[in-house]
PDB file of C-alpha atoms in Angstrom:
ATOM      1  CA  UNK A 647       7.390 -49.136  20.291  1.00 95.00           C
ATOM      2  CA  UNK A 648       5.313 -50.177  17.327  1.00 97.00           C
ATOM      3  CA  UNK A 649       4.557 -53.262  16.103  1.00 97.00           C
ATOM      4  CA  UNK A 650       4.450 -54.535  12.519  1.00 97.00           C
ATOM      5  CA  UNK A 651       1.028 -56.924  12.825  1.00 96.00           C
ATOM      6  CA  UNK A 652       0.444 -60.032  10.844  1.00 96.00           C
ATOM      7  CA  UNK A 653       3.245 -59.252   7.778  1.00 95.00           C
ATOM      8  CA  UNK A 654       2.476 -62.821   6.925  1.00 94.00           C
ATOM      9  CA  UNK A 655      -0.887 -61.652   5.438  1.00 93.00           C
ATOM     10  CA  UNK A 656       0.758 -58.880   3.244  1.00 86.00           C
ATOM     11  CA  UNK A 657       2.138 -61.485   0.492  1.00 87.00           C
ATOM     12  CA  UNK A 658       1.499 -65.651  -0.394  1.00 86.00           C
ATOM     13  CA  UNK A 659       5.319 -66.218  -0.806  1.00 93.00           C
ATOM     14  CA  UNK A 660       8.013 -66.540   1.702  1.00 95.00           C
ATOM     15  CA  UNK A 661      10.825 -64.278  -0.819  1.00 95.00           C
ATOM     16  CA  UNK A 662       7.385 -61.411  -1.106  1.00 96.00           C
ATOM     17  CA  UNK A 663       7.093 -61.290   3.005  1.00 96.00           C
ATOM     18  CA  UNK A 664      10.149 -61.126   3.612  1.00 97.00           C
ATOM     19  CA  UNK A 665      10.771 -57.895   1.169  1.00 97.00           C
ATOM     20  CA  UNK A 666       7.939 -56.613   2.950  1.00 96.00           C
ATOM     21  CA  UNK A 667       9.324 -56.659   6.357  1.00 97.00           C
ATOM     22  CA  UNK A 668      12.364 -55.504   5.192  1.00 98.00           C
ATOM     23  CA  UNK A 669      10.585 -52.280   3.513  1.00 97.00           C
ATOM     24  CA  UNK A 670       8.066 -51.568   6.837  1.00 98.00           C
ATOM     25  CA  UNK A 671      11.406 -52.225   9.123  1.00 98.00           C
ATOM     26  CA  UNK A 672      13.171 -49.716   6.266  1.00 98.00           C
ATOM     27  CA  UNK A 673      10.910 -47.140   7.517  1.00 98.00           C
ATOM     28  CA  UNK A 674      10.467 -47.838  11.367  1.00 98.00           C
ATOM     29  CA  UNK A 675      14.190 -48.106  11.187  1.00 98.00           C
ATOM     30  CA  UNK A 676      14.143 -43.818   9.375  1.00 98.00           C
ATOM     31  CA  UNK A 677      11.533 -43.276  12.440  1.00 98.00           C
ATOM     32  CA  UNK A 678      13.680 -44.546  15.413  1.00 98.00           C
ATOM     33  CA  UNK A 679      16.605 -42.414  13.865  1.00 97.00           C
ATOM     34  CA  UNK A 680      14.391 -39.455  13.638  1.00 97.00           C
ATOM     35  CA  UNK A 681      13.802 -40.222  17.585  1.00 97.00           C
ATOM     36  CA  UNK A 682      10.071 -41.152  16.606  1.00 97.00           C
ATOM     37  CA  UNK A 683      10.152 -44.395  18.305  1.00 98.00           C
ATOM     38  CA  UNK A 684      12.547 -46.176  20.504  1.00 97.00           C
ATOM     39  CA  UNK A 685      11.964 -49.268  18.634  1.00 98.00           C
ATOM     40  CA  UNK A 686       9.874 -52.123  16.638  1.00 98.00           C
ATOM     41  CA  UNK A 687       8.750 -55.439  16.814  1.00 98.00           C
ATOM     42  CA  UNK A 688       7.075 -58.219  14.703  1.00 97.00           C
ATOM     43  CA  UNK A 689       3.205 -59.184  15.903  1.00 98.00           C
ATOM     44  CA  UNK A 690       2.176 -61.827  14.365  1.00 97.00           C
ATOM     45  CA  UNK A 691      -0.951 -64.672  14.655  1.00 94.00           C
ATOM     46  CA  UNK A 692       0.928 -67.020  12.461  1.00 94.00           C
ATOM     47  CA  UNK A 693       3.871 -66.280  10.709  1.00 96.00           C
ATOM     48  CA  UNK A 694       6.087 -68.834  12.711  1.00 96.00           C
ATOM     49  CA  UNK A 695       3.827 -71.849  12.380  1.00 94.00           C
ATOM     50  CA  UNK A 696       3.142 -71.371   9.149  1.00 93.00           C
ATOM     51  CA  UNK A 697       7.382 -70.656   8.786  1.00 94.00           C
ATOM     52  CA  UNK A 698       7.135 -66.996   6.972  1.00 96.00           C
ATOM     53  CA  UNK A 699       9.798 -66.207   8.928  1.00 97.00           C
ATOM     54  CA  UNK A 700      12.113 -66.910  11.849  1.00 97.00           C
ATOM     55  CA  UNK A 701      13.528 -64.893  14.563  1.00 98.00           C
ATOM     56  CA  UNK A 702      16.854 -65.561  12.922  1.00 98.00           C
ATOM     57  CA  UNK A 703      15.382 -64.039   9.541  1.00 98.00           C
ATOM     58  CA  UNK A 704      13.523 -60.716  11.173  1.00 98.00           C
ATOM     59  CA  UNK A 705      17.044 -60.330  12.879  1.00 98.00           C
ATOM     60  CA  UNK A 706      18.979 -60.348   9.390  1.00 98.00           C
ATOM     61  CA  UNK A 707      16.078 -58.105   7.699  1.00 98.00           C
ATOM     62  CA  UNK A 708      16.172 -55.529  10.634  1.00 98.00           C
ATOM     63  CA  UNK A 709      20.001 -55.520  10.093  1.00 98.00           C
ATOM     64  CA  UNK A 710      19.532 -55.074   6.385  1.00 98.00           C
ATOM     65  CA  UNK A 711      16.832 -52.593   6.770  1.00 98.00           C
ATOM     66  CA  UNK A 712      19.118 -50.834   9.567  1.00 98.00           C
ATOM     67  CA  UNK A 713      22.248 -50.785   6.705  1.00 97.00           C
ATOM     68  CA  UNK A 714      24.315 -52.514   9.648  1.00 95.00           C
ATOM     69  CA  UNK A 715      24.552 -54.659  12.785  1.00 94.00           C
ATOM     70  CA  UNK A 716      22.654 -51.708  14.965  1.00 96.00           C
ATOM     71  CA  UNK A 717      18.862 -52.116  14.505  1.00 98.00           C
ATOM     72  CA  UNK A 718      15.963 -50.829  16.612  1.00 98.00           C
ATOM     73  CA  UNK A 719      14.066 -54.404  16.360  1.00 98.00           C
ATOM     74  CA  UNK A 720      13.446 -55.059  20.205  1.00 98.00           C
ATOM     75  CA  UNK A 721      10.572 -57.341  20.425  1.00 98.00           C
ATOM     76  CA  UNK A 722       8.079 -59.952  19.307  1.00 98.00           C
ATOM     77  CA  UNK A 723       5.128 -60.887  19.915  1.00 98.00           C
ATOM     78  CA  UNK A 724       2.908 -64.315  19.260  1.00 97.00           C
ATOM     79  CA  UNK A 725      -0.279 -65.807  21.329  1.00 97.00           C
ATOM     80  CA  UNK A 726       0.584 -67.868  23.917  1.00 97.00           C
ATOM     81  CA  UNK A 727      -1.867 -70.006  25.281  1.00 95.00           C
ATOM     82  CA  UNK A 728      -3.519 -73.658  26.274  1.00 94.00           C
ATOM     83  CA  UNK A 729      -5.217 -73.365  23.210  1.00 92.00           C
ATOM     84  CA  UNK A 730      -2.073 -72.725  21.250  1.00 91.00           C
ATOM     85  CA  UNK A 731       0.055 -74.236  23.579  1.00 94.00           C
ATOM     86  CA  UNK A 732       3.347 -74.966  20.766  1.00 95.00           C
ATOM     87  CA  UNK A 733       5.092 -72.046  21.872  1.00 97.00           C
ATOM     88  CA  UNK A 734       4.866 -73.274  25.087  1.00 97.00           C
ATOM     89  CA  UNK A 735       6.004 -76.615  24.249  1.00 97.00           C
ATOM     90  CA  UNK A 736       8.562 -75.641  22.424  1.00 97.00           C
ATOM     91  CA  UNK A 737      10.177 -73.285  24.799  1.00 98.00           C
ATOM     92  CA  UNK A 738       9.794 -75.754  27.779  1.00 97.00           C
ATOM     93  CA  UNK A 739      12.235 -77.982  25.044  1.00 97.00           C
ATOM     94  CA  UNK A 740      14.732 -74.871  24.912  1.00 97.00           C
ATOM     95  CA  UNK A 741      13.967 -73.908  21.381  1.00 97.00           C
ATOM     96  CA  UNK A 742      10.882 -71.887  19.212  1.00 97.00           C
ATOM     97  CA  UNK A 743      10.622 -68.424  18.081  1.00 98.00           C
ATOM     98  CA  UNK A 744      10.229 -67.385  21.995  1.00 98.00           C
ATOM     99  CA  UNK A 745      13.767 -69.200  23.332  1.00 98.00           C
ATOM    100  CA  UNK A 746      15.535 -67.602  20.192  1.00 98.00           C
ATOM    101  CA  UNK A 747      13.797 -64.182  20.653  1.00 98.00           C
ATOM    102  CA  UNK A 748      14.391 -63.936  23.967  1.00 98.00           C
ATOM    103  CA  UNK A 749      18.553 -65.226  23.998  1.00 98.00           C
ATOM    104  CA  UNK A 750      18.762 -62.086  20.833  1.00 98.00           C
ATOM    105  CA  UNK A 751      17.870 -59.996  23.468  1.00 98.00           C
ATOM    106  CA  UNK A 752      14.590 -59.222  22.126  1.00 98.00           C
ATOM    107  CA  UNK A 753      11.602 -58.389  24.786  1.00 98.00           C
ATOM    108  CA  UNK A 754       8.976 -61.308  24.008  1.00 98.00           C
ATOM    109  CA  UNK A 755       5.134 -60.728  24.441  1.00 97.00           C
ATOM    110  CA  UNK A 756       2.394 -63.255  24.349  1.00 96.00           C
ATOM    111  CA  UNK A 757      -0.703 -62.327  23.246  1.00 95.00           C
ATOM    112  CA  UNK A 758      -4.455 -63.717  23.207  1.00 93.00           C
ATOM    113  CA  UNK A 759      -3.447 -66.240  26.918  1.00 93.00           C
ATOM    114  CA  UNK A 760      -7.004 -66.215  27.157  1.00 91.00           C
ATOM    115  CA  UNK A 761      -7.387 -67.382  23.068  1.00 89.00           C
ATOM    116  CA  UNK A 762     -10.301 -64.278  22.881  1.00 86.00           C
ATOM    117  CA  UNK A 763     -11.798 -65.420  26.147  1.00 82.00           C
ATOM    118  CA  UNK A 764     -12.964 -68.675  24.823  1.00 85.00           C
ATOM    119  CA  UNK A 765     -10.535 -70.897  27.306  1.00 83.00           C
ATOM    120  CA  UNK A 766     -12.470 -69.568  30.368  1.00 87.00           C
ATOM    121  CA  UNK A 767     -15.720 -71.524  29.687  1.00 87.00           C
ATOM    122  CA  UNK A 768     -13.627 -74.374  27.999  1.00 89.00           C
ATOM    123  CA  UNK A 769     -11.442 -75.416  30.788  1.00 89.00           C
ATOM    124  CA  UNK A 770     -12.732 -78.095  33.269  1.00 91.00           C
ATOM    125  CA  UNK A 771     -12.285 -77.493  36.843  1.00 93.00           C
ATOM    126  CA  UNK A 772     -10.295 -80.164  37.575  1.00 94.00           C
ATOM    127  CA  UNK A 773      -7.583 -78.609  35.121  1.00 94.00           C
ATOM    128  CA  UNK A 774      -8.332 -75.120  36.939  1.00 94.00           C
ATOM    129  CA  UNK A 775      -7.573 -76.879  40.388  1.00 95.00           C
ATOM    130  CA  UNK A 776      -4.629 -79.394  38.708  1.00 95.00           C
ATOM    131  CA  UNK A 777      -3.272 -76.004  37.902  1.00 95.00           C
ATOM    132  CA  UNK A 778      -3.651 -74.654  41.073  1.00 94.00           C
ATOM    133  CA  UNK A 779      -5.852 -74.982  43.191  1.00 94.00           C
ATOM    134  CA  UNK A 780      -8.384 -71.681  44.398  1.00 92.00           C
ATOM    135  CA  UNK A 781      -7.971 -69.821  41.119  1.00 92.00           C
ATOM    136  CA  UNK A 782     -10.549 -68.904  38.625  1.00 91.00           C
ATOM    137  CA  UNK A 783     -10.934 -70.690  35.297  1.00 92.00           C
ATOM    138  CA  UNK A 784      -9.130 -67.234  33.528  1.00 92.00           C
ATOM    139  CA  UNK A 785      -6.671 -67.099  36.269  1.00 92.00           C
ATOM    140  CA  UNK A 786      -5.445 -70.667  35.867  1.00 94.00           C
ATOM    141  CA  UNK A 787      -5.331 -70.003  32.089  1.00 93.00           C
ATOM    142  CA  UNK A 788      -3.497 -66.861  32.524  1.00 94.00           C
ATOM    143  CA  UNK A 789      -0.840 -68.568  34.365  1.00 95.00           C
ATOM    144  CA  UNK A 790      -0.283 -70.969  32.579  1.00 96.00           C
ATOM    145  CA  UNK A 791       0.595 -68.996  29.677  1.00 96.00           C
ATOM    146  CA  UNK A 792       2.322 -66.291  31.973  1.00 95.00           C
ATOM    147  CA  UNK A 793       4.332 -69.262  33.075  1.00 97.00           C
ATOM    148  CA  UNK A 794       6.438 -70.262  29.984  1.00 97.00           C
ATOM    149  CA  UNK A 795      10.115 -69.949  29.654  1.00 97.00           C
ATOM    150  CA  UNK A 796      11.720 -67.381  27.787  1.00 97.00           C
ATOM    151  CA  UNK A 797       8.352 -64.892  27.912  1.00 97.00           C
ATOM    152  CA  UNK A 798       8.637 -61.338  29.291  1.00 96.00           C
ATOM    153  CA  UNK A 799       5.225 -59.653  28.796  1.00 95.00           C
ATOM    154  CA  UNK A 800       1.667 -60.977  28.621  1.00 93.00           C
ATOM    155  CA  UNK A 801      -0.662 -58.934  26.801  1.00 92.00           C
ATOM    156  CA  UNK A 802      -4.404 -58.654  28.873  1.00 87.00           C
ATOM    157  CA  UNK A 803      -7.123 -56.929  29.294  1.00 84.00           C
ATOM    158  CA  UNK A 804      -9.678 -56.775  32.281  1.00 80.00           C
ATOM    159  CA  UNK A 805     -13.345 -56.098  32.225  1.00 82.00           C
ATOM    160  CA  UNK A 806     -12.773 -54.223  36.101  1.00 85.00           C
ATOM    161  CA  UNK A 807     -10.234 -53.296  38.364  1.00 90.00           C
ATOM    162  CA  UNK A 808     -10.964 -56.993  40.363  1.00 87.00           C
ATOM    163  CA  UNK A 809     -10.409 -58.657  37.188  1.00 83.00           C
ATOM    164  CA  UNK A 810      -7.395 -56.617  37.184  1.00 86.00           C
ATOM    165  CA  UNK A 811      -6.280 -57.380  40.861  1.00 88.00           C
ATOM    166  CA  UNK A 812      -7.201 -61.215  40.299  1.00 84.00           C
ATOM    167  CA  UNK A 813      -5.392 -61.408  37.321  1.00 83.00           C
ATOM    168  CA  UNK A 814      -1.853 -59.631  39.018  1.00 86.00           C
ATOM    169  CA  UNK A 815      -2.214 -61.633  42.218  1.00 85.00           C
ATOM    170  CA  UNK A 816      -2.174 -65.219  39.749  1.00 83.00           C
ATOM    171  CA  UNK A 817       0.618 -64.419  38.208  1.00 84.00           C
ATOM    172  CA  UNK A 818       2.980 -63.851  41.570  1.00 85.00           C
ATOM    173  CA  UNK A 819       4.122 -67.237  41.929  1.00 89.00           C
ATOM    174  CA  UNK A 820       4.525 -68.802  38.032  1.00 94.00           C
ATOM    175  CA  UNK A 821       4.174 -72.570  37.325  1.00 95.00           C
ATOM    176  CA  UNK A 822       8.062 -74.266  37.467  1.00 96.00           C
ATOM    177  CA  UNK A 823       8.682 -76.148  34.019  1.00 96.00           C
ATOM    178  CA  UNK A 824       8.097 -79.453  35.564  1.00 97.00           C
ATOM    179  CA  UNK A 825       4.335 -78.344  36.914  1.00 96.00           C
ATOM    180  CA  UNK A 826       3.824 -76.249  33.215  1.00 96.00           C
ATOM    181  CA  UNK A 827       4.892 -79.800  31.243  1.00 96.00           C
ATOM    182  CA  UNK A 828       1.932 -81.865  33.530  1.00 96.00           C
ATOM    183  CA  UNK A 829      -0.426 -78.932  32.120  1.00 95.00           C
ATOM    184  CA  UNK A 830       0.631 -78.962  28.599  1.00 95.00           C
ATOM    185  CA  UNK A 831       0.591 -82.891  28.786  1.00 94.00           C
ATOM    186  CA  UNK A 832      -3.119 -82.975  30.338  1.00 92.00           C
ATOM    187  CA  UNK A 833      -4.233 -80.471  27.950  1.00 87.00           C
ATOM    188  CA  UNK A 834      -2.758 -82.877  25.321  1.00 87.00           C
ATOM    189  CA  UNK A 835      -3.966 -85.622  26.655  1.00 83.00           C
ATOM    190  CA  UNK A 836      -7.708 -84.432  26.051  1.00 70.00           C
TER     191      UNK A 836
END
């Protein structure tokens, strides 16, 4: 799979991204027909908040890039974190670029659920232990972000193969919505 990253950057205008994507998808759509790649995806920092595109319109530009219904754009990918907790939000209310991803059958990633490392010396330990109680302050982090509805794949990396291990054994039991609301509503709260 490749990813397209940040196509928001490539062009100031809505009408100039979008003919971007649809030229990049053009030719990741010639690739996965030459059996290159099994498929693409969109990667992007800010091209939903700042509403360059939807999942809706990457959906219609992979189809016209494709020259039909069957496209090879399978995924998407967004951070996903307390820090930038609207995705979050906005797929514990049934709806954002992850819910609408995710019901097009697209795989969804979240990247940066550590927002570059900075949340680990930023979160209090009371939120570590309202999260759950015992974990680290990256664990608890991790989870939460790990936790929200509609999200298939985290993106991390570990420093060591207990980071690793700590990070994996976190992530077996996720937060239900109810418990990942109280989070997102603390975190709001300040």
């Amino acid at each position: 799979m490749v990813f397209l990253h940040n196509p928001e950057q490539a062009a100031r205008h809505r009408p100039q991204i979008h003919a971007r994507v649809r030229e990049a998808f053009a030719v990741l759509e010639e690739f996965a027909d030459a059996g290159r790649i099994a498929g693409y995806g969109i990667a992007t920092w800010s091209g939903f908040e700042a509403d360059a595109f939807t999942v809706p319109d990457l959906l219609a530009l992979a189809r016209q890039a494709a020259g039909g219904d069957t496209h090879h754009l399978i995924a998407v990918q967004q951070p996903v974190s307390l820090a930038m907790d609207r995705p979050i939000r906005q797929a514990l209310d049934g709806r954002g670029p992850l819910v609408q991803a995710h019901a097009a059958g697209l795989t969804t990633f979240a990247s940066s659920p550590l927002h570059g490392g900075e949340l680990i010396g930023l979160v209090a330990p009371e939120l570590v232990e309202f999260i759950r109680p015992g974990l680290s302050s990256a664990a608890a982090c991790l989870l939460a972000a790990a936790s929200t509805p509609s999200l298939d794949v985290v993106l991390l990396s570990a420093s060591s193969s207990a980071r690793w291990t700590e990070a994996a054994a976190s992530l077996a039991l996720p937060l239900d919505a109810r418990r990942l609301t109280e989070v997102t509503d603390v975190c709001a709260a300040g």
